[in-house]
mmCIF file of C-alpha atoms in Angstrom:
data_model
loop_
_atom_site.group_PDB
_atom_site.id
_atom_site.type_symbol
_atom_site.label_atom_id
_atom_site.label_comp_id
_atom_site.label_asym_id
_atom_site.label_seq_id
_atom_site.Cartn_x
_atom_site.Cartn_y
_atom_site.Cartn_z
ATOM 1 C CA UNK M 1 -19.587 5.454 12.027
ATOM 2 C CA UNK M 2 -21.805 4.375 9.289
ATOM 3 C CA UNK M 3 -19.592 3.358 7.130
ATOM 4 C CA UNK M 4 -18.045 0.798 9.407
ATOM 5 C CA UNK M 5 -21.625 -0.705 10.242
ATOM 6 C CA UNK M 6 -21.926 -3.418 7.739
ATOM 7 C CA UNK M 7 -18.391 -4.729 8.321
ATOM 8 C CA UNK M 8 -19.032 -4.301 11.800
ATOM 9 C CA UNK M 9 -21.745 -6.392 11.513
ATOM 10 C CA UNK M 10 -20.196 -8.987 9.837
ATOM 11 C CA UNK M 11 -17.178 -9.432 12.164
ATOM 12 C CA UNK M 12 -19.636 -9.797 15.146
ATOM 13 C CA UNK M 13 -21.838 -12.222 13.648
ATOM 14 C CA UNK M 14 -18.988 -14.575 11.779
ATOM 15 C CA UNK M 15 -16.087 -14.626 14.215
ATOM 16 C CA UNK M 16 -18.101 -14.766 17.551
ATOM 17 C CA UNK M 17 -20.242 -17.703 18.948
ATOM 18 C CA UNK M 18 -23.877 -16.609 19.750
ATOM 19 C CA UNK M 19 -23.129 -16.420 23.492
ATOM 20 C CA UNK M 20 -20.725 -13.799 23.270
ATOM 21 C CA UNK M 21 -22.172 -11.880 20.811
ATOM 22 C CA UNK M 22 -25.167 -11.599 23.223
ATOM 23 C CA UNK M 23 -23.018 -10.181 25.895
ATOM 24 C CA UNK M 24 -20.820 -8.135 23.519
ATOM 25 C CA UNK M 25 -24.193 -6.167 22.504
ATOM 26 C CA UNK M 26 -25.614 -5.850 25.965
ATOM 27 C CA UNK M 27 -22.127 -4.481 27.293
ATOM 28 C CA UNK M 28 -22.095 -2.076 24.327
ATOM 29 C CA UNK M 29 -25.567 -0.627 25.495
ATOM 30 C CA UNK M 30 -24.660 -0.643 28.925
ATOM 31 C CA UNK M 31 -21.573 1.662 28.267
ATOM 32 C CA UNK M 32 -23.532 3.957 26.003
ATOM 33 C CA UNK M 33 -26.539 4.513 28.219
ATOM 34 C CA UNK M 34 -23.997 5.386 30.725
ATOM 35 C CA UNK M 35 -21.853 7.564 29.015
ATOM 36 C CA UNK M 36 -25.042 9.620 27.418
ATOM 37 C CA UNK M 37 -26.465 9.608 30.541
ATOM 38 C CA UNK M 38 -23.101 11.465 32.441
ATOM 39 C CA UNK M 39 -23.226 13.587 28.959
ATOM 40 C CA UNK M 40 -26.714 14.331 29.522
ATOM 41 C CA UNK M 41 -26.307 14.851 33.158
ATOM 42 C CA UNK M 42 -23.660 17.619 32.692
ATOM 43 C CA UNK M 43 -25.595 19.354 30.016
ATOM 44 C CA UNK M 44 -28.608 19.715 31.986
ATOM 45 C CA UNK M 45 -26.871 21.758 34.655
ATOM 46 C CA UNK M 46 -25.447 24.061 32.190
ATOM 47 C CA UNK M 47 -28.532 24.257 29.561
ATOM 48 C CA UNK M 48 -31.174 23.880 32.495
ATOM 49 C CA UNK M 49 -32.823 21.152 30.434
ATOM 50 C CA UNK M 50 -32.589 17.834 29.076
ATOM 51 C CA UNK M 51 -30.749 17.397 25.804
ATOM 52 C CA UNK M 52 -28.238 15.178 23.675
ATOM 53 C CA UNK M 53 -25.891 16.383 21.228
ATOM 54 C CA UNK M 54 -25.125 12.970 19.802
ATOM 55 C CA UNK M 55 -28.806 12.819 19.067
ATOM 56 C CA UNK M 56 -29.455 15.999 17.882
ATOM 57 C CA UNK M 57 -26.105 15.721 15.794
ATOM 58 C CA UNK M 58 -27.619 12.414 14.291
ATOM 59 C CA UNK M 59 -31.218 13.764 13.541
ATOM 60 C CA UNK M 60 -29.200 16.763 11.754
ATOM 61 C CA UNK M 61 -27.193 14.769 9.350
ATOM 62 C CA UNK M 62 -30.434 12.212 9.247
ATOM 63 C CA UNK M 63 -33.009 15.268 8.429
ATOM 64 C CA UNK M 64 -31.274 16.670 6.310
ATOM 65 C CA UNK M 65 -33.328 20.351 6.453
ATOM 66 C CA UNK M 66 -31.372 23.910 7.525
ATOM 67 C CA UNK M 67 -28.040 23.080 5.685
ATOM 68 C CA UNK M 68 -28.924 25.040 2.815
ATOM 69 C CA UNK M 69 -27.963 28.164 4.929
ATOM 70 C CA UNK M 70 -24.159 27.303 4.032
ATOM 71 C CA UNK M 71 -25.093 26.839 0.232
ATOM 72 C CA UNK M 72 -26.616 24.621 -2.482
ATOM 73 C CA UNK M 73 -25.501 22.474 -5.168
ATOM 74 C CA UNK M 74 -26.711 20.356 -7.706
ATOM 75 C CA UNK M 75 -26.077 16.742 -7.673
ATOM 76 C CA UNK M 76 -23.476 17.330 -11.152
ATOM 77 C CA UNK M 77 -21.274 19.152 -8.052
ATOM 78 C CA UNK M 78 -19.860 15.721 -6.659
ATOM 79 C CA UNK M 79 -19.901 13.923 -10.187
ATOM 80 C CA UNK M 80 -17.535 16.891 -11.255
ATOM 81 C CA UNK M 81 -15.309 16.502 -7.929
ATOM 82 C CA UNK M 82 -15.479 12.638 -7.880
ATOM 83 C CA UNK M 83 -14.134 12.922 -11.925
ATOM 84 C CA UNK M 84 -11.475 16.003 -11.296
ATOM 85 C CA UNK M 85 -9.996 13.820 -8.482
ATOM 86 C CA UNK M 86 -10.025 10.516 -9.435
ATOM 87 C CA UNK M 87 -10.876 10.899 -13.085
ATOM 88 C CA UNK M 88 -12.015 7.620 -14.627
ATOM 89 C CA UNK M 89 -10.848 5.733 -11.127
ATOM 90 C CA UNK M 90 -14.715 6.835 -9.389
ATOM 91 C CA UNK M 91 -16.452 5.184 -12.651
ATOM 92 C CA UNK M 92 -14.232 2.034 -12.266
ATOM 93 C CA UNK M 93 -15.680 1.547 -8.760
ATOM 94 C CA UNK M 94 -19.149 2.723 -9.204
ATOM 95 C CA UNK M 95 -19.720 0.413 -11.627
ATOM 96 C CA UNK M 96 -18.223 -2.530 -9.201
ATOM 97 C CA UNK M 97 -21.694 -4.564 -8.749
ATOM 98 C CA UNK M 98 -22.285 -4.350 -11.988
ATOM 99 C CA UNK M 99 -19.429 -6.597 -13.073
ATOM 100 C CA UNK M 100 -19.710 -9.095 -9.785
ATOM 101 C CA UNK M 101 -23.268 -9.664 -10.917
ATOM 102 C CA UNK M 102 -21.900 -10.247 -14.552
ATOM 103 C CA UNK M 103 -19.481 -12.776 -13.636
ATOM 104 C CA UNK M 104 -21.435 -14.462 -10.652
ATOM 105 C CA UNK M 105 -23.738 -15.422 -13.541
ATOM 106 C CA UNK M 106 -21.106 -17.316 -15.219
ATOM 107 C CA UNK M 107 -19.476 -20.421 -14.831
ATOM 108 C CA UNK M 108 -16.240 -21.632 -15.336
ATOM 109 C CA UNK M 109 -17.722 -23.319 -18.634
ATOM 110 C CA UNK M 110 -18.970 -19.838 -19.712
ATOM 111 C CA UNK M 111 -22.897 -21.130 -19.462
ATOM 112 C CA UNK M 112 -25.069 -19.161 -17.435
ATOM 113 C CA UNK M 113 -25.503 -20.260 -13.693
ATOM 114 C CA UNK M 114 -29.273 -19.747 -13.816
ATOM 115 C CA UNK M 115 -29.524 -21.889 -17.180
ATOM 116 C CA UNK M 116 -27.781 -24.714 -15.072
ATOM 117 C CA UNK M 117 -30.352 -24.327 -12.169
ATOM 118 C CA UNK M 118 -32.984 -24.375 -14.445
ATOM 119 C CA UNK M 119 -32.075 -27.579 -15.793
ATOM 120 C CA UNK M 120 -31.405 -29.016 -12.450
ATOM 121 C CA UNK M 121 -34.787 -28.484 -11.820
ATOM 122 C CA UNK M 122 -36.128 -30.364 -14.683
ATOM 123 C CA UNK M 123 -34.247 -33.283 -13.836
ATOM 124 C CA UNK M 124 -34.932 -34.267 -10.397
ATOM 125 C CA UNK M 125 -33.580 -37.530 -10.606
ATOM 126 C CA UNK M 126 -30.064 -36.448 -10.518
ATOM 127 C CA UNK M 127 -28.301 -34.801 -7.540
ATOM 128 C CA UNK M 128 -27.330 -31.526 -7.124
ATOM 129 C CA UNK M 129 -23.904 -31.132 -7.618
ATOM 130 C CA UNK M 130 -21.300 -30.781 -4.733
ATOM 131 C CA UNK M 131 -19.243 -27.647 -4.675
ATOM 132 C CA UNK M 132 -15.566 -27.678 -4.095
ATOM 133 C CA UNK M 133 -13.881 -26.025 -0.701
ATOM 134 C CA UNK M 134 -12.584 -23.809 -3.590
ATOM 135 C CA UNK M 135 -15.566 -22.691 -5.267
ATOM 136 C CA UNK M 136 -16.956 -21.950 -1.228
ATOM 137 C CA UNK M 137 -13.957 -20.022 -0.556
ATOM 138 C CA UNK M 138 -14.350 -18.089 -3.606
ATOM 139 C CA UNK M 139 -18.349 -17.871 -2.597
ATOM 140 C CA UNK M 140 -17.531 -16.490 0.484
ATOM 141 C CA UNK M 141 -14.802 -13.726 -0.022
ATOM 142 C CA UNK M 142 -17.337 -12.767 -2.672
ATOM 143 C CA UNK M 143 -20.152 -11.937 0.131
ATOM 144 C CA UNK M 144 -17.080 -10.344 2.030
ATOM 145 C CA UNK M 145 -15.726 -8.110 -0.435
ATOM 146 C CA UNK M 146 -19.694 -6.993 -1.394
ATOM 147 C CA UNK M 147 -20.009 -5.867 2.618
ATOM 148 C CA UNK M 148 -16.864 -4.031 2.247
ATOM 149 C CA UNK M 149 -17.931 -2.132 -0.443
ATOM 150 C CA UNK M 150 -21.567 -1.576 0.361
ATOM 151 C CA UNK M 151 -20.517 1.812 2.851
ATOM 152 C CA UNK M 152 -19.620 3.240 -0.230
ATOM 153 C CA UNK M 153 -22.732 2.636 -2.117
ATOM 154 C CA UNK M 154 -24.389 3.396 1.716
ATOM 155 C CA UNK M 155 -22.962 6.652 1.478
ATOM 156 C CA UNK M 156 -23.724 8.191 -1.452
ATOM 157 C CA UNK M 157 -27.300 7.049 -0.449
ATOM 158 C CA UNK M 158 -27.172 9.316 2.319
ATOM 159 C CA UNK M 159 -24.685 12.319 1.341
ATOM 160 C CA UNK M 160 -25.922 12.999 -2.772
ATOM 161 C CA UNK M 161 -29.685 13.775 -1.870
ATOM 162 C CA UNK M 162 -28.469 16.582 0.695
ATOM 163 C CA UNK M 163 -28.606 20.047 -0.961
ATOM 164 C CA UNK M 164 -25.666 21.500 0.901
ATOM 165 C CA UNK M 165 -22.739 20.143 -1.092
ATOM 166 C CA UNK M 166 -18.838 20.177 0.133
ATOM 167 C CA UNK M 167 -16.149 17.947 -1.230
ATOM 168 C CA UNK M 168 -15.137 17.036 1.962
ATOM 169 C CA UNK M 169 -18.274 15.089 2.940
ATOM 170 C CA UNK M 170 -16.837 12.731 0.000
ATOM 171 C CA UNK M 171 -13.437 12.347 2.007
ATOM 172 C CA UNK M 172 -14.787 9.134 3.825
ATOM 173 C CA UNK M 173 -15.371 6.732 1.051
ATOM 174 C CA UNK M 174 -12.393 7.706 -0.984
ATOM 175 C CA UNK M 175 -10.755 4.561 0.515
ATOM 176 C CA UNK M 176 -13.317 2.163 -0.883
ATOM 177 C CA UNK M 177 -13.562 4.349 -3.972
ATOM 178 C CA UNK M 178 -9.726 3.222 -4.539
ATOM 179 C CA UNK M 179 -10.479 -0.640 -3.313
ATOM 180 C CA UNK M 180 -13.852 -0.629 -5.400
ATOM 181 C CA UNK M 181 -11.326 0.188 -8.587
ATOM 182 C CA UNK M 182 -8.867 -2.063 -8.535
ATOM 183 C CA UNK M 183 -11.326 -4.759 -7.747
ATOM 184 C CA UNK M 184 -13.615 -3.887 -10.797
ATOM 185 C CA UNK M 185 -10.190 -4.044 -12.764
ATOM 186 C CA UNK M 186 -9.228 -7.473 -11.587
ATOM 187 C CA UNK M 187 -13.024 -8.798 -12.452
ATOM 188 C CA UNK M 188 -12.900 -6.629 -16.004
ATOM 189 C CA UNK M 189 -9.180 -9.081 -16.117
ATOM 190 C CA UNK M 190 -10.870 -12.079 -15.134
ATOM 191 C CA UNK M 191 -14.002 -12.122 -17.518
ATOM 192 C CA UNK M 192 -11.417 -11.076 -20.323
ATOM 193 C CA UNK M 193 -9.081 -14.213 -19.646
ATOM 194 C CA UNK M 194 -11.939 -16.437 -19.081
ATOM 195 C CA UNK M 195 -13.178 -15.948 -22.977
ATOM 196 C CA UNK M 196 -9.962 -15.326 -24.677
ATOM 197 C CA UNK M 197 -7.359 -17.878 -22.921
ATOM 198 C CA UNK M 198 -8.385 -21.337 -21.889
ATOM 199 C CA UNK M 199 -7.337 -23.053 -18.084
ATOM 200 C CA UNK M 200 -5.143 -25.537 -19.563
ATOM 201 C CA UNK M 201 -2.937 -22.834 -21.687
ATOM 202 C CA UNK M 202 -2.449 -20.607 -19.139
ATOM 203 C CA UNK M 203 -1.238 -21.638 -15.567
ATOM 204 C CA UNK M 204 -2.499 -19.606 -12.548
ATOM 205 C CA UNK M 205 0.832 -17.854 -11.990
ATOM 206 C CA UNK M 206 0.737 -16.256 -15.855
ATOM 207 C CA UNK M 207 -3.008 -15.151 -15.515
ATOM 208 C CA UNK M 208 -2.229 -13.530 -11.893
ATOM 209 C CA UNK M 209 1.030 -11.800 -14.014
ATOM 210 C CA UNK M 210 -0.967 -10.813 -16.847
ATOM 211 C CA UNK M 211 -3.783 -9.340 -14.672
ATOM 212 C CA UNK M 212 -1.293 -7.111 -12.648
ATOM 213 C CA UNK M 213 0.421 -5.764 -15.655
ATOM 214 C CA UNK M 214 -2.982 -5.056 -17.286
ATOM 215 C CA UNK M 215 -3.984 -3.399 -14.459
ATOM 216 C CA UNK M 216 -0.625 -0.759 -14.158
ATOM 217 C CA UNK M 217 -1.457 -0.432 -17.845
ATOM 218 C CA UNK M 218 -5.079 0.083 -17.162
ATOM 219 C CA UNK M 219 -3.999 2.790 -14.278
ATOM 220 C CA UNK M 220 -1.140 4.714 -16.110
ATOM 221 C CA UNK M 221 -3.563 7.383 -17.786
ATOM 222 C CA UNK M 222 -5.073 7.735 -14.077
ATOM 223 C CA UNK M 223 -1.748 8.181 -12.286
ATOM 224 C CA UNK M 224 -0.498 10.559 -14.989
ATOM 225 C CA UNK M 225 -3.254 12.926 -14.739
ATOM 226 C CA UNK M 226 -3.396 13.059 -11.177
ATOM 227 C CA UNK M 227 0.255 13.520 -10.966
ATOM 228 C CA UNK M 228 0.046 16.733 -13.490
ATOM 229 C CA UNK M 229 -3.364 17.931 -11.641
ATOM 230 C CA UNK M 230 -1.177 18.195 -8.389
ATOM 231 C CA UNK M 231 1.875 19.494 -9.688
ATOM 232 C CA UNK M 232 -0.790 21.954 -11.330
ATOM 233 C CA UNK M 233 -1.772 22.804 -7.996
ATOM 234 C CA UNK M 234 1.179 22.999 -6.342
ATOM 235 C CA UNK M 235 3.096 25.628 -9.178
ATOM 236 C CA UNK M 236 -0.447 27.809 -9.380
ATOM 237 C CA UNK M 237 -1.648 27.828 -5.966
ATOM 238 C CA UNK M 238 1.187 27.839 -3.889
ATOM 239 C CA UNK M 239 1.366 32.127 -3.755
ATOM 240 C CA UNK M 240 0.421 32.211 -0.123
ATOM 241 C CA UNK M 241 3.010 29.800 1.124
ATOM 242 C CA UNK M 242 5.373 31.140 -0.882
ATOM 243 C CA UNK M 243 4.590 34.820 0.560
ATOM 244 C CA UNK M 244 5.368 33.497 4.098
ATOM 245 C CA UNK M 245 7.460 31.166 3.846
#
């Protein structure tokens, strides 16, 4: 559920006017104050006193303390899963904000966006300049795309401090560990075309060709390794399904 909350969030408060968002929220507490409280209700006649399992399940995950019953690992344990399974893939989207911050600072011209509102400043006399419907589009599916990839970020704020360590508590954010890639490739593709081929040599159809053949380039090592890591798996651990099969 937590991964879903800042896209959640940004549905609600972008594709519903004010006055149903108000009663969308209040209907949502309604339902889950009566639901806990038919939860708690039924509970209490079979514990003999009041409790809530989604609570206690919360403050469990939250807290963080008793896990260590079922083992400890250092924090090198989910770098070394995150690199067996998706090898390079899990740095490509890690370092995703890095590279929107690189190119956000750039303009089309290739001077820095902060020089130009700098110099804006100094010269009052002259009006800001207008944006384009294009450059707000672009603005906007920027903030979009950074929401969709802040769960992952989200989560390995909550799951790498835990000391009880399993590779399946990754298994949520490999999604957005696959969406964070390929978008950190097309950005590595853009700021590459923006300094080595000029707009009016290159038409938007060739850049969006050469970007998605760079990219199946920039992927081949990936998909061969994990191809030979599971056919690895399948030919040496297969011995139990072949005993009863």
């Amino acid at each position: 559920a937590l991964l879903f909350v800042p896209m959640g969030l940004h549905v609600l408060f972008h594709s519903y006017v004010s006055q149903t968002l108000k009663v969308m929220i209040v209907s949502t507490f309604v339902w889950i104050i009566g639901v806990q409280g038919i939860v708690m209700t039924e509970d209490y006649k079979h514990y003999g006193r009041w409790v809530s399992p989604t609570y206690n399940i919360f403050m469990y995950n939250i807290d963080g303390s008793g896990d260590e019953l079922y083992g400890v690992e250092p924090l090198s344990y989910y770098i070394k899963n995150l690199c067996l399974n998706f090898n390079y893939v899990a740095v490509l989207a890690v370092i995703f904000p890095a590279f929107s911050s690189l190119l956000e600072e750039r303009s089309p011209n290739g001077i820095s966006s902060s020089l130009l509102r700098s110099r804006s400043k100094k010269n009052k006399t002259t009006s800001p300049q207008r944006r384009t419907p294009e450059e707000k589009l672009k603005t906007q599916n920027e903030v979009t795309l950074r929401i969709l990839l802040s769960p992952l970020f989200l989560w390995f704020v909550v799951v790498l401090p835990r000391p009880h360590k399993e590779e399946r508590f990754l298994f949520p954010i490999y999604p957005l560990l696959c969406v964070g890639a390929a978008v950190t490739i097309d950005k590595i593709w853009d700021l590459l075309l923006s300094r080595l081929v000029t707009s009016s040599s290159s038409s938007k159809h060739q850049r969006m060709k050469t970007k998605l053949y760079g990219g199946l380039l920039l992927l081949l090592p990936s998909n061969i390794m994990s191809i030979s890591r599971t056919m690895a798996l399948s030919k040496y651990y297969s011995a139990p399904l072949s005993i009863y099969a």
